[in-house]
Structures are given as structure tokens and as C-alpha cells.
Coordinates of C-alpha atoms in Angstrom, one line a residue:
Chain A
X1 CA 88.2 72.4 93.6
X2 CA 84.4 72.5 93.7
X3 CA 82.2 73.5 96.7
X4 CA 82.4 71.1 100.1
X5 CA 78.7 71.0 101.0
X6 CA 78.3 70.4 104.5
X7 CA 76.3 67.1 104.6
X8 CA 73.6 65.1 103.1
X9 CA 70.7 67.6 101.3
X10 CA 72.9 70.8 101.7
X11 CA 73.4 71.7 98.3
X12 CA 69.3 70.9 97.6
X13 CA 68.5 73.1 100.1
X14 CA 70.6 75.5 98.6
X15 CA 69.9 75.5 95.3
X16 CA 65.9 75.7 96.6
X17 CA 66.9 78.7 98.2
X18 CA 69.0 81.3 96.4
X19 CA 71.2 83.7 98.3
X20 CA 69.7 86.6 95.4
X21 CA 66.6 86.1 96.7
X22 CA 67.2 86.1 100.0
X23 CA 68.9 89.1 99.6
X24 CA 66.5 90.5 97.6
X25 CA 64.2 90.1 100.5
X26 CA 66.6 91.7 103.2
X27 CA 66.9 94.7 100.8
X28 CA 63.3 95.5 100.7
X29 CA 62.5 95.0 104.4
X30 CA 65.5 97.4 105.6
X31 CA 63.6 99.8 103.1
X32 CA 60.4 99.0 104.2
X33 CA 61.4 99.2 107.5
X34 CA 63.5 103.0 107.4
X35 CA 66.7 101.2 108.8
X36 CA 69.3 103.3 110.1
X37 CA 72.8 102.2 110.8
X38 CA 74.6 104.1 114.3
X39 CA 78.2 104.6 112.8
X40 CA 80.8 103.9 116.1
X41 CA 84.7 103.6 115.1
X42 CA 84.7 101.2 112.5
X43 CA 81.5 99.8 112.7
X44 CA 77.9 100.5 112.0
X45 CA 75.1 98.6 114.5
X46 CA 71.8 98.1 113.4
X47 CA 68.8 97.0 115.2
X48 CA 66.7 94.9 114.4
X49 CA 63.4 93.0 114.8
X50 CA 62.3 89.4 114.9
X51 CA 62.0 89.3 111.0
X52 CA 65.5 91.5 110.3
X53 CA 67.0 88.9 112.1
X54 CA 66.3 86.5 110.5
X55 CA 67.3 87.8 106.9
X56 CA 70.0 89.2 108.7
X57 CA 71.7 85.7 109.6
X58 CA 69.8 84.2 106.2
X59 CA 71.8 86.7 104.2
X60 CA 75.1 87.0 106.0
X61 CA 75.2 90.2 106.8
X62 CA 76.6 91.5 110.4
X63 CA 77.5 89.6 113.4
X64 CA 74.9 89.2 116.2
X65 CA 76.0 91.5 119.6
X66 CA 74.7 90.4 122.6
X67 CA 73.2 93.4 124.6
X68 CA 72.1 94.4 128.3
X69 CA 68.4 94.9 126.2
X70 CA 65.8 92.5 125.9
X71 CA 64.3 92.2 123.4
X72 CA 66.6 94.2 120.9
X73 CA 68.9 92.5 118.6
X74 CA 71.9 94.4 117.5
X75 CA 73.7 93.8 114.6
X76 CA 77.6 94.5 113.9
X77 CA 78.3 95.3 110.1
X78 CA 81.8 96.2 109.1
X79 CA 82.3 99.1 106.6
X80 CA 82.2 97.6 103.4
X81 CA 79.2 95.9 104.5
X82 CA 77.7 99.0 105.8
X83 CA 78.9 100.9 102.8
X84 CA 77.5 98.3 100.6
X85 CA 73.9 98.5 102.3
X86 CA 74.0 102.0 102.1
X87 CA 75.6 103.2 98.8
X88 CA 74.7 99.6 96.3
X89 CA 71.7 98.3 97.6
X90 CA 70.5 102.1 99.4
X91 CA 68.5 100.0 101.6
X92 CA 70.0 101.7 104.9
X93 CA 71.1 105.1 105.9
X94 CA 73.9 105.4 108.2
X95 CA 74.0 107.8 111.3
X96 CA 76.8 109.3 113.2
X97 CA 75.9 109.7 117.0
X98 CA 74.4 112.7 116.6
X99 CA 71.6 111.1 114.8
X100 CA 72.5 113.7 111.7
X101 CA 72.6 110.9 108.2
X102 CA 75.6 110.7 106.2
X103 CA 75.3 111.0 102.8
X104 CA 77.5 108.7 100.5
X105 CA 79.9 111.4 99.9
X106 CA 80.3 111.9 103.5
X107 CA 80.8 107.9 104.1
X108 CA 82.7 107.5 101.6
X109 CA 85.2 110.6 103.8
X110 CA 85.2 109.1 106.8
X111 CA 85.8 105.8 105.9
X112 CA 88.5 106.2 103.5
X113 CA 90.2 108.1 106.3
X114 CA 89.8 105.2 108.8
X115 CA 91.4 102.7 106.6
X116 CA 93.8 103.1 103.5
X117 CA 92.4 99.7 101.8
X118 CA 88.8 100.8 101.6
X119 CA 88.3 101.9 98.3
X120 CA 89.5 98.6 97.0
X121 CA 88.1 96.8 100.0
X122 CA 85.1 97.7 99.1
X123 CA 85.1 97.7 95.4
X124 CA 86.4 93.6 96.1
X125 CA 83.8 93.3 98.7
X126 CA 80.6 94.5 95.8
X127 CA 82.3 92.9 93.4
X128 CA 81.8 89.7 94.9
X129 CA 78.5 90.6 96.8
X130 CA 76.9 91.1 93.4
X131 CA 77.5 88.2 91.7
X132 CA 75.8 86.2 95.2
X133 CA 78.8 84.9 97.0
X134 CA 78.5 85.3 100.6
X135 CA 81.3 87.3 101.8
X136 CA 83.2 87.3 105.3
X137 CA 86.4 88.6 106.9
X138 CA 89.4 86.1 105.9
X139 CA 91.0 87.3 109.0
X140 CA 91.4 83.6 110.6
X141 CA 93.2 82.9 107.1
X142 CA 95.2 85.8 106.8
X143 CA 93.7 87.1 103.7
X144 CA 91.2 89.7 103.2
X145 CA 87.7 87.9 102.5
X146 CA 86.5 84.5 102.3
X147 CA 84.0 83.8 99.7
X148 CA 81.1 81.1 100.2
X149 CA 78.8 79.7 97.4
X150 CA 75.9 79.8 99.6
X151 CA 75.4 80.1 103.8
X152 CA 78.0 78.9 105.8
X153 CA 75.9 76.6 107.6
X154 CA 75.8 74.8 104.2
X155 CA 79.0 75.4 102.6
X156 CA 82.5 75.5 103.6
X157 CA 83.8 78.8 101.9
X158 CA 85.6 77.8 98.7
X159 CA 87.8 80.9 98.3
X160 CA 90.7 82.8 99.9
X161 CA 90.4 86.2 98.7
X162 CA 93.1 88.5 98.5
X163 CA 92.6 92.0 97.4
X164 CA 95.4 94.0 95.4
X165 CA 96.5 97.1 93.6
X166 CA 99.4 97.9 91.8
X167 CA 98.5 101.9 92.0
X168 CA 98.1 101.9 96.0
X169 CA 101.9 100.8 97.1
X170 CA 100.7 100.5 100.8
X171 CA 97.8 98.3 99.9
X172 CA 100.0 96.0 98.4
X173 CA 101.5 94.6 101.0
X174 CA 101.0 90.8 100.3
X175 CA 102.6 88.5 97.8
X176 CA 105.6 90.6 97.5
X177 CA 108.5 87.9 97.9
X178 CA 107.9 84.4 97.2
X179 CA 107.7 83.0 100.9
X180 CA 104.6 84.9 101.5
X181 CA 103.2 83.4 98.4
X182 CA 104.7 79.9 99.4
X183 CA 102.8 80.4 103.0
X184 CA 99.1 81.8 101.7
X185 CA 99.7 78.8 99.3
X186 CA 100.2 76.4 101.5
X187 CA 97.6 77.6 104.1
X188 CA 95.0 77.8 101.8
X189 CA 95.5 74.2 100.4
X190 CA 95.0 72.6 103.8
X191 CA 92.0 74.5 104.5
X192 CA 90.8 73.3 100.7
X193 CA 90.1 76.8 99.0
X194 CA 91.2 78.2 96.2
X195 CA 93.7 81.2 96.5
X196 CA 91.2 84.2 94.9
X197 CA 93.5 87.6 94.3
X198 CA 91.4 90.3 93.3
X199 CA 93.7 93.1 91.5
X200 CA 92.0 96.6 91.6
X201 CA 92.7 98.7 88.8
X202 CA 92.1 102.4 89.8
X203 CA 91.5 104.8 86.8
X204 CA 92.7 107.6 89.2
X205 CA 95.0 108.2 91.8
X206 CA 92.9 109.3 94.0
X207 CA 89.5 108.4 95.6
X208 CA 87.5 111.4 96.2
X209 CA 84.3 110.3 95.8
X210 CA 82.4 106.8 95.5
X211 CA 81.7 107.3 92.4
X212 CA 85.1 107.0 90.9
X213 CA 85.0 103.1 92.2
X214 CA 82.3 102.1 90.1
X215 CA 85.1 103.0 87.2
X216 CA 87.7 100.7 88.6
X217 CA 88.6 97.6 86.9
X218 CA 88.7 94.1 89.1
X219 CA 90.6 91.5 87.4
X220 CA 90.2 88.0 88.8
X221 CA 92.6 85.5 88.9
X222 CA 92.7 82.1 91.4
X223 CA 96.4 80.9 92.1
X224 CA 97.5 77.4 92.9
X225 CA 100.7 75.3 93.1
X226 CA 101.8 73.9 89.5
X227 CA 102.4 70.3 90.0
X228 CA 105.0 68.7 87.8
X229 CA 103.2 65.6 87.3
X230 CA 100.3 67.7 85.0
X231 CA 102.9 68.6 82.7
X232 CA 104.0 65.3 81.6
X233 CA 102.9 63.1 78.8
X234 CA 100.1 60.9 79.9
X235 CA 100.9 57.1 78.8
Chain B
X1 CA 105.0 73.6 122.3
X2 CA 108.0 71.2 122.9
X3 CA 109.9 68.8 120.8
X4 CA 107.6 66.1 119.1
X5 CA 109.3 62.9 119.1
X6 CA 108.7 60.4 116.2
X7 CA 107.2 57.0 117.9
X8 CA 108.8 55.7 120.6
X9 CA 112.3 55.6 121.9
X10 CA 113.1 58.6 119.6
X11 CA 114.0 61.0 122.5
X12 CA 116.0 58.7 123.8
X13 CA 117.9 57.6 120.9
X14 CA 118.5 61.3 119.9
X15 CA 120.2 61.8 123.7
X16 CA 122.0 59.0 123.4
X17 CA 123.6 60.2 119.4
X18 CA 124.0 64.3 120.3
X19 CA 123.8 66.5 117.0
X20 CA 127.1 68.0 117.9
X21 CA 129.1 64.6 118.7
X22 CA 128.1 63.8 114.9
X23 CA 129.2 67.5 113.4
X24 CA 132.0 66.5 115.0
X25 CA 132.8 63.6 113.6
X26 CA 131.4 64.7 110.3
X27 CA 133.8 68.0 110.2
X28 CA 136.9 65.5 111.1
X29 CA 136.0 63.1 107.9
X30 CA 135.4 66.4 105.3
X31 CA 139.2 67.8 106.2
X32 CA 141.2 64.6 106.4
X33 CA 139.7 63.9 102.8
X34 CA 140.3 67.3 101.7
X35 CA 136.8 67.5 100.4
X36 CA 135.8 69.8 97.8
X37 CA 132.2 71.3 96.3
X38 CA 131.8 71.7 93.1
X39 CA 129.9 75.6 92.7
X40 CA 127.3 75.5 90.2
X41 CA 124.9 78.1 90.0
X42 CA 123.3 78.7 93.6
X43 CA 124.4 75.2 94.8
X44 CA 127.5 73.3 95.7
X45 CA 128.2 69.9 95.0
X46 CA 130.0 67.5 97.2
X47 CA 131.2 63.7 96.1
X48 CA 130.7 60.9 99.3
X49 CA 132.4 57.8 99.8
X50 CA 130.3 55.6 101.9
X51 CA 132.0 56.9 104.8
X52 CA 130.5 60.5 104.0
X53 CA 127.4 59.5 102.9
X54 CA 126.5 58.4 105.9
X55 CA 128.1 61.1 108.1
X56 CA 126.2 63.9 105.5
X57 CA 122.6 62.0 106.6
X58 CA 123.2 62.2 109.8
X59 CA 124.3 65.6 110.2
X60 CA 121.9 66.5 107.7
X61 CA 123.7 68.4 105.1
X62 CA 122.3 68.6 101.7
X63 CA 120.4 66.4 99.6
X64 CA 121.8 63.1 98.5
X65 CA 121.4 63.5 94.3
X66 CA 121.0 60.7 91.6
X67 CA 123.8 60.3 89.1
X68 CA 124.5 58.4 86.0
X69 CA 127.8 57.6 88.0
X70 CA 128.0 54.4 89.5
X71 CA 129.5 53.8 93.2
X72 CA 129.6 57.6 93.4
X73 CA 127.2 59.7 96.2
X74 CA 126.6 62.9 95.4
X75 CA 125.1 65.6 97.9
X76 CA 123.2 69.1 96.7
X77 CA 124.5 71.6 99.3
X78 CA 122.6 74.9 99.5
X79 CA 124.9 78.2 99.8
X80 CA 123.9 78.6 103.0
X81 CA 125.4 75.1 103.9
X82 CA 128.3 75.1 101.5
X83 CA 129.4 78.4 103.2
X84 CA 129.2 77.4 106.8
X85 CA 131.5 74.6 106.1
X86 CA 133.9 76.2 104.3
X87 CA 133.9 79.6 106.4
X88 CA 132.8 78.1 109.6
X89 CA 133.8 75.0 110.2
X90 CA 136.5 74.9 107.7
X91 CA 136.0 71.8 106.4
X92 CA 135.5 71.9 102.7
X93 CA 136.7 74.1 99.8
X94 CA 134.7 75.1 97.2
X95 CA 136.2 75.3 93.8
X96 CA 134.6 76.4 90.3
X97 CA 134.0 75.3 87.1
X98 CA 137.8 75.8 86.3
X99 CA 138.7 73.4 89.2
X100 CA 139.7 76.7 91.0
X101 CA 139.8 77.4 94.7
X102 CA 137.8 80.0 96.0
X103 CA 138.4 81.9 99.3
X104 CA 136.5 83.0 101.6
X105 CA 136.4 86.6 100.5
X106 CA 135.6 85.5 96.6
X107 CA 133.2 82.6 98.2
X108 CA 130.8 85.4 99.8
X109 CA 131.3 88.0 96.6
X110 CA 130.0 85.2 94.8
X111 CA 127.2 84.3 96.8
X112 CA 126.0 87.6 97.8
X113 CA 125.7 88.4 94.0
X114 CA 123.3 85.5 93.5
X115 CA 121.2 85.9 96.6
X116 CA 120.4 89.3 98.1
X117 CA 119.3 88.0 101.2
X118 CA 122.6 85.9 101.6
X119 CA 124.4 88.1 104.8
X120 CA 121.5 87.6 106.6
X121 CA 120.3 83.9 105.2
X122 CA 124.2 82.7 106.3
X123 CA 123.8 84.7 110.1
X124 CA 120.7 83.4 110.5
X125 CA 121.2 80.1 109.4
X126 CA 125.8 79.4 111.3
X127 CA 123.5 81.3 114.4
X128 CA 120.8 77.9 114.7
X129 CA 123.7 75.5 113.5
X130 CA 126.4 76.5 115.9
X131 CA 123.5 76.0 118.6
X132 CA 123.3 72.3 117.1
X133 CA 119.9 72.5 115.8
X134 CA 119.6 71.0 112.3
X135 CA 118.5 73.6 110.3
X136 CA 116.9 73.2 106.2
X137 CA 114.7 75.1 104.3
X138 CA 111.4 76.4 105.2
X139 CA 110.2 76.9 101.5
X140 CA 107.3 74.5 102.0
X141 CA 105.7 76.2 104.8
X142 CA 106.9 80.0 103.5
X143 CA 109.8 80.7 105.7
X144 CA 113.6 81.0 105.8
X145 CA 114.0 77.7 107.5
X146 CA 112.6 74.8 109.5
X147 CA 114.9 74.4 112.9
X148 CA 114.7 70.6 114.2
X149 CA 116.2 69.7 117.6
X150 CA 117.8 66.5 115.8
X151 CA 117.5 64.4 112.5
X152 CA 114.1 65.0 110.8
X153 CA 114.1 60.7 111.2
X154 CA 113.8 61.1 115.2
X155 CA 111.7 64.4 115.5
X156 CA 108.9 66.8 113.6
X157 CA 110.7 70.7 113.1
X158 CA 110.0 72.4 116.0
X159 CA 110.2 76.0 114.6
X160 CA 109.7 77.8 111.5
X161 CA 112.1 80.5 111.0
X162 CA 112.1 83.9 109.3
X163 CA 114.9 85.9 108.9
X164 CA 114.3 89.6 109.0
X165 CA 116.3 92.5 109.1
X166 CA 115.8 96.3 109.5
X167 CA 118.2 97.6 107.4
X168 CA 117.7 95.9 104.7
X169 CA 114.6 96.8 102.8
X170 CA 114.6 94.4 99.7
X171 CA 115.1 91.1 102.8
X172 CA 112.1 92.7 105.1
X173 CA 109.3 91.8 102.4
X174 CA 107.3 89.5 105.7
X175 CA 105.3 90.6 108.0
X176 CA 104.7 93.9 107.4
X177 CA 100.8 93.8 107.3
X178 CA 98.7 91.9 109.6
X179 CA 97.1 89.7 107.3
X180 CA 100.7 88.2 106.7
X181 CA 101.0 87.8 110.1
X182 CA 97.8 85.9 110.5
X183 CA 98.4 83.8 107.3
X184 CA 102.0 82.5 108.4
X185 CA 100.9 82.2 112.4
X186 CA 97.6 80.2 111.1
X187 CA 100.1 77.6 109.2
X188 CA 102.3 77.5 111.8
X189 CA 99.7 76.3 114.4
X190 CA 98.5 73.9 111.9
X191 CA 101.7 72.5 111.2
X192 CA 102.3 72.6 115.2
X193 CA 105.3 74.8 114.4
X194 CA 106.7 77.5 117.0
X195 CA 107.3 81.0 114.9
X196 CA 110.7 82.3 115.4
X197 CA 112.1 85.5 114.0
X198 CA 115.4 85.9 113.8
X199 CA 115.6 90.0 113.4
X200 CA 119.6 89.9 112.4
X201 CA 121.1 93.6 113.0
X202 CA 123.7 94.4 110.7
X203 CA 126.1 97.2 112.1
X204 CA 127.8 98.2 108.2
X205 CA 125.1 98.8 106.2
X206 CA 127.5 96.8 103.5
X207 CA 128.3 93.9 103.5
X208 CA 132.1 93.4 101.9
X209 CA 133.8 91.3 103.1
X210 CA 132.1 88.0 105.1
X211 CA 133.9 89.3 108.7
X212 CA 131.3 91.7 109.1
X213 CA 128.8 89.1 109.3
X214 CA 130.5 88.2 112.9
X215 CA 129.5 91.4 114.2
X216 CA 125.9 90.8 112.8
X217 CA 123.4 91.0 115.9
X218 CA 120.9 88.3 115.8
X219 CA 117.8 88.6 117.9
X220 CA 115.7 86.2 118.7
X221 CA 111.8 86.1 119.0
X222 CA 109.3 83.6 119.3
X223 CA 105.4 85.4 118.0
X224 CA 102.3 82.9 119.4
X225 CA 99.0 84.0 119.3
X226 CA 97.7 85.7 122.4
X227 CA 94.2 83.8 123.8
X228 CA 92.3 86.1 125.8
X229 CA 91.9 83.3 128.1
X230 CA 95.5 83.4 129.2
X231 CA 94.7 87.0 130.5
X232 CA 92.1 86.0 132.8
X233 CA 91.9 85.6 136.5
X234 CA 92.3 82.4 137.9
X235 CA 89.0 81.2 139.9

């Protein structure tokens, strides 16, 4: 299944347009820019300007939050996205509310301790980031990520990602019996995308640091329903 | 979400023909022909005179099967269905390979060997039946079972069912994250399906003999998604 463009010119615009450079772009103005991110729960908000808003939505990063200021645009950014920002691209330093910066040993703490996933969240969530898919929650799909080519207002997002490890028991919650495989199967074919499981091979048990995900191992694999008819003979 | 009729005059037709006038009738035929099922692996096999054939379609037992046999109907009964009728509704016996009877007691040893999930597949599924829905399996949209208020010719399932249990561990592989709980309640309000659990309580953690299956608790849930809308003053 290839990419569902959405409309006439799309994939033009898109290829005139790459998501690395727009992201290359975003990257250097949070830096030029000093861009701190206000940690709160499980989220990290970040302001910004006429011009980070814009890279902001052209790079898919955050959700807009409407605010009681004018003239302030806030920005919602999940962990991994705020990890990512912080610890891969280091174009943002988060904040807790006492204005003090986290370092990436002290993100990396707290935000293992607010979700058990994270580490391989995360490591799924770069993984994919670096190669220049778009990534968004697959919540609405049951799965962990969806994975577009290009912007969504282009592209319909063209994988299902589910994100697995055989060392983390709890993690693994999905795909254990073969109804749940049957039902992320056949949800994923009527939305047209490709079921995208990303197993996380962690060297070590534990996740003390950041550091020791750069050593884990993502294997890729897309699963779809085998249809009899492809096995047979063609005349 | 109520029944959905197929075209019109199917509502009608279907109160006019009641599911449990044709069990009925149906239940009469198997035991004044003695009717055996042939058990073969996890399925039973049942031969239909014309008679049969047309009283297994319209209670909706099994899957009619192509032989090399002429003038000969066979029907694929699952175990679920081969044991209702035997233990149940005491209309057929199932024999083996050796042409030998098996009773109830050597029935469900049998079946519970092949199936893990059998004590609570066969509550689940004599709980829906004795109610007169016509119940078959769910595989295609990952569940237990689709329940339909009459024959799949007249209306669309009306529910998807999963059978869950507490006790027992190995059966409770769904919905134990939330992202399988968004994946199956997605599908299910694509395919305009209701999802009902059926949490069956077992009160012997072992299942001998198939008595203690009539003791079995069954509880039964519906799960929709909650719209914020709904909790909304009215203007």
C-alpha cells in the first residue's frame, strides 16, 4: 500500500518541500530563539511567536492551545516529542515550574517515572522522527503512533505503529492472543495503513539513563493478512 | 444502536418466523433422526437430509461443507455448537473416529484439552443462544463472537462479543491496555457493532466435569465510547 496523497498536486508540493528541511529550519529557530519548554504533568508547553508557529504546524510538532492571551500561541508537545526536542535535536530546554532546567538525566527521571513505555516510546518515536516521517498519537486507532510520509494536510498517514518489547512484560501488552491481532488487523485495513510493529530490543534491563537507548535495537516489521489467493499458481 | 434490518420487510418477516419457534423445530428433527457428529479435530461433523439442511440454515448452526458425496449435506459444527446440542439441548451425539459414543463428561474432557478457553467459550456462547440470539464467530472483527437478533439473511450482528474471565489468566489476553480498548471500540463503531463483554465468573477454579459450567456467572456489559457532549447541560 503506497501513500494516499490528498488531492491533485499534493505529492508535488511535497516533494518541493521536504519535511528535513523544514525541520531543519524549526531546529535552528528554537535555538536561535532560547526556547524553553514549561514541563506540567505530562506535557511540556511552549510559546511561541508568529514564525514558531508556523514551523511549529509545518513540522508537526505539538498541538495548538487556545489561551485567555492574545497574542501568545501556546503549544502542547507530548513527552517523546519534548524529549526529542530536547535530548536529539537539543533545540529546547525544558523547565519545571520553578523555572530551574532539567537536564537530560533529570528528564529522562521523571519521565520514565510517569509512564512505564517511555523508554521504548521514545526510542520508536526518534526512530521514526529521524528518518522524516511525521509522527502522531495513534490513539483514535488504538495503536501507539501513526506515521505520515509528509504533513497531514497532504497525506493520509500510511502506518499503524505499534511499539513492542519482549524484555518489558508490561509494555507488551498488545498482540498477545490472536483476536487482538485479528482486530488491529482488521482496523487498520479499513483505514488503508499498513500495520507497522516496532520491537525494542533493550541491551539492559534497566533504563537509567538516556543514553542506554541510543544502544537499543529497533527491528521493523509491517504485518498484514496472508491471502490465500497469492499462494496459488498463476494460470 | 438497535437492530439493523436488511431492506425492507425484514423486521417483519423475522417477527413473524421467531428464532426460538425454529430451534424448536430444529431440536425435534436432530432427536427423532438420532443424529450424530462426527469429531474431528476441533470440529464436529453432522450429515443433512434435505429436511436438516434446511432446518441447520435457519437456525444457523454450522457451515454447510462441499463433499465428493453426492445427495449428501454436510454441516462444519464448531465445539462450541456441537456441545450445546449435545449437552444442552440434547439433540445430537457426538461419536469418534471409532464410531464411538461420547458422553457428556468425555465430550468436555475432550474439548477442554483442545481449547483452553472452552469453559468459558461454551458459557458464553449456551448464555446468548438460550436467549435466542444467533450467535457465530467474531474472528473477523477480533472477538469471541458476533450476536445477531435473527438470521444473518434478515439482519446485520448487532453486537461483538468478548468473553472474559477473571480467573483465568491465559483467556483474559483483551483489553488489558487502553490502546486495545481503543483499537477494538474503533472497529466496532465502524462496523456499527455494540461491544459486549461477557465477564463469565467461574466459582471452581477447575473445570472437571461440564456441571460446573451451570454455576458459571455470566455478566454482562455493554463498553461505548463516552462523548463529552452527552455530559453537557441541556440549553
Amino acid at each position: 500500500m503506497g501513500p494516499r496523497w490528498k488531492g491533485k498536486g499534493a505529492e508535488v508540493k511535497a516533494l518541493a518541500d521536504p519535511i528535513s528541511e523544514i525541520v531543519r529550519q524549526f531546529q535552528s529557530s528554537l535555538i536561535s530563539s532560547n526556547s524553553r519548554g514549561m514541563l506540567s504533568g505530562t506535557n511540556v508547553f511552549l510559546k511561541a511567536d508568529a514564525e514558531l508557529t508556523d514551523l511549529l504546524n509545518r513540522a508537526c510538532f505539538g498541538r495548538p492551545r487556545v489561551t485567555s492571551e492574545k497574542n501568545e500561541q501556546w503549544f502542547q508537545l507530548s513527552m517523546e516529542e519534548a524529549f526529542y526536542l530536547q535530548y536529539s535535536l537539543k533545540c529546547i530546554t525544558v523547565v519545571d515550574y520553578n523555572d530551574t532546567e532539567l537536564n537530560n538525566n533529570e528528564l529522562w527521571k521523571y519521565m520514565t517515572s510517569r509512564k512505564d513505555k517511555f523508554p521504548i516510546l521514545v526510542k520508536a518515536f526518534s526512530h521514526l522522527r529521524s528518518k522524516n516521517w511525521v509522527v502522531r498519537s495513534g490513539s483514535q486507532y488504538g495503536v501507539d503512533f501513526v506515521a505520515y510520509r509528509h504533513h497531514p494536510a497532504l497525506v493520509h498517514s500510511e502506518y499503524a505503529v505499534l511499539v513492542l518489547s519482549a524484555q518489558d512484560g508490561s509494555a507488551n501488552g498488545r498482540l498477545r492472543v490472536w483476536s487482538d491481532f485479528h482486530c488491529t488487523l482488521r482496523l487498520c485495513g479499513s483505514v488503508a495503513k499498513t500495520l507497522l510493529i516496532l520491537d525494542i530490543e533493550q541491551q539492559q534491563s534497566c533504563a537509567a539513563s538516556p543514553s542506554c537507548v541510543d544502544d537499543y535495537i529497533v527491528e521493523e516489521r509491517t504485518i498484514t493478512r496472508w491471502s490465500p489467493e497469492q499462494g496459488r499458481e498463476k494460470k
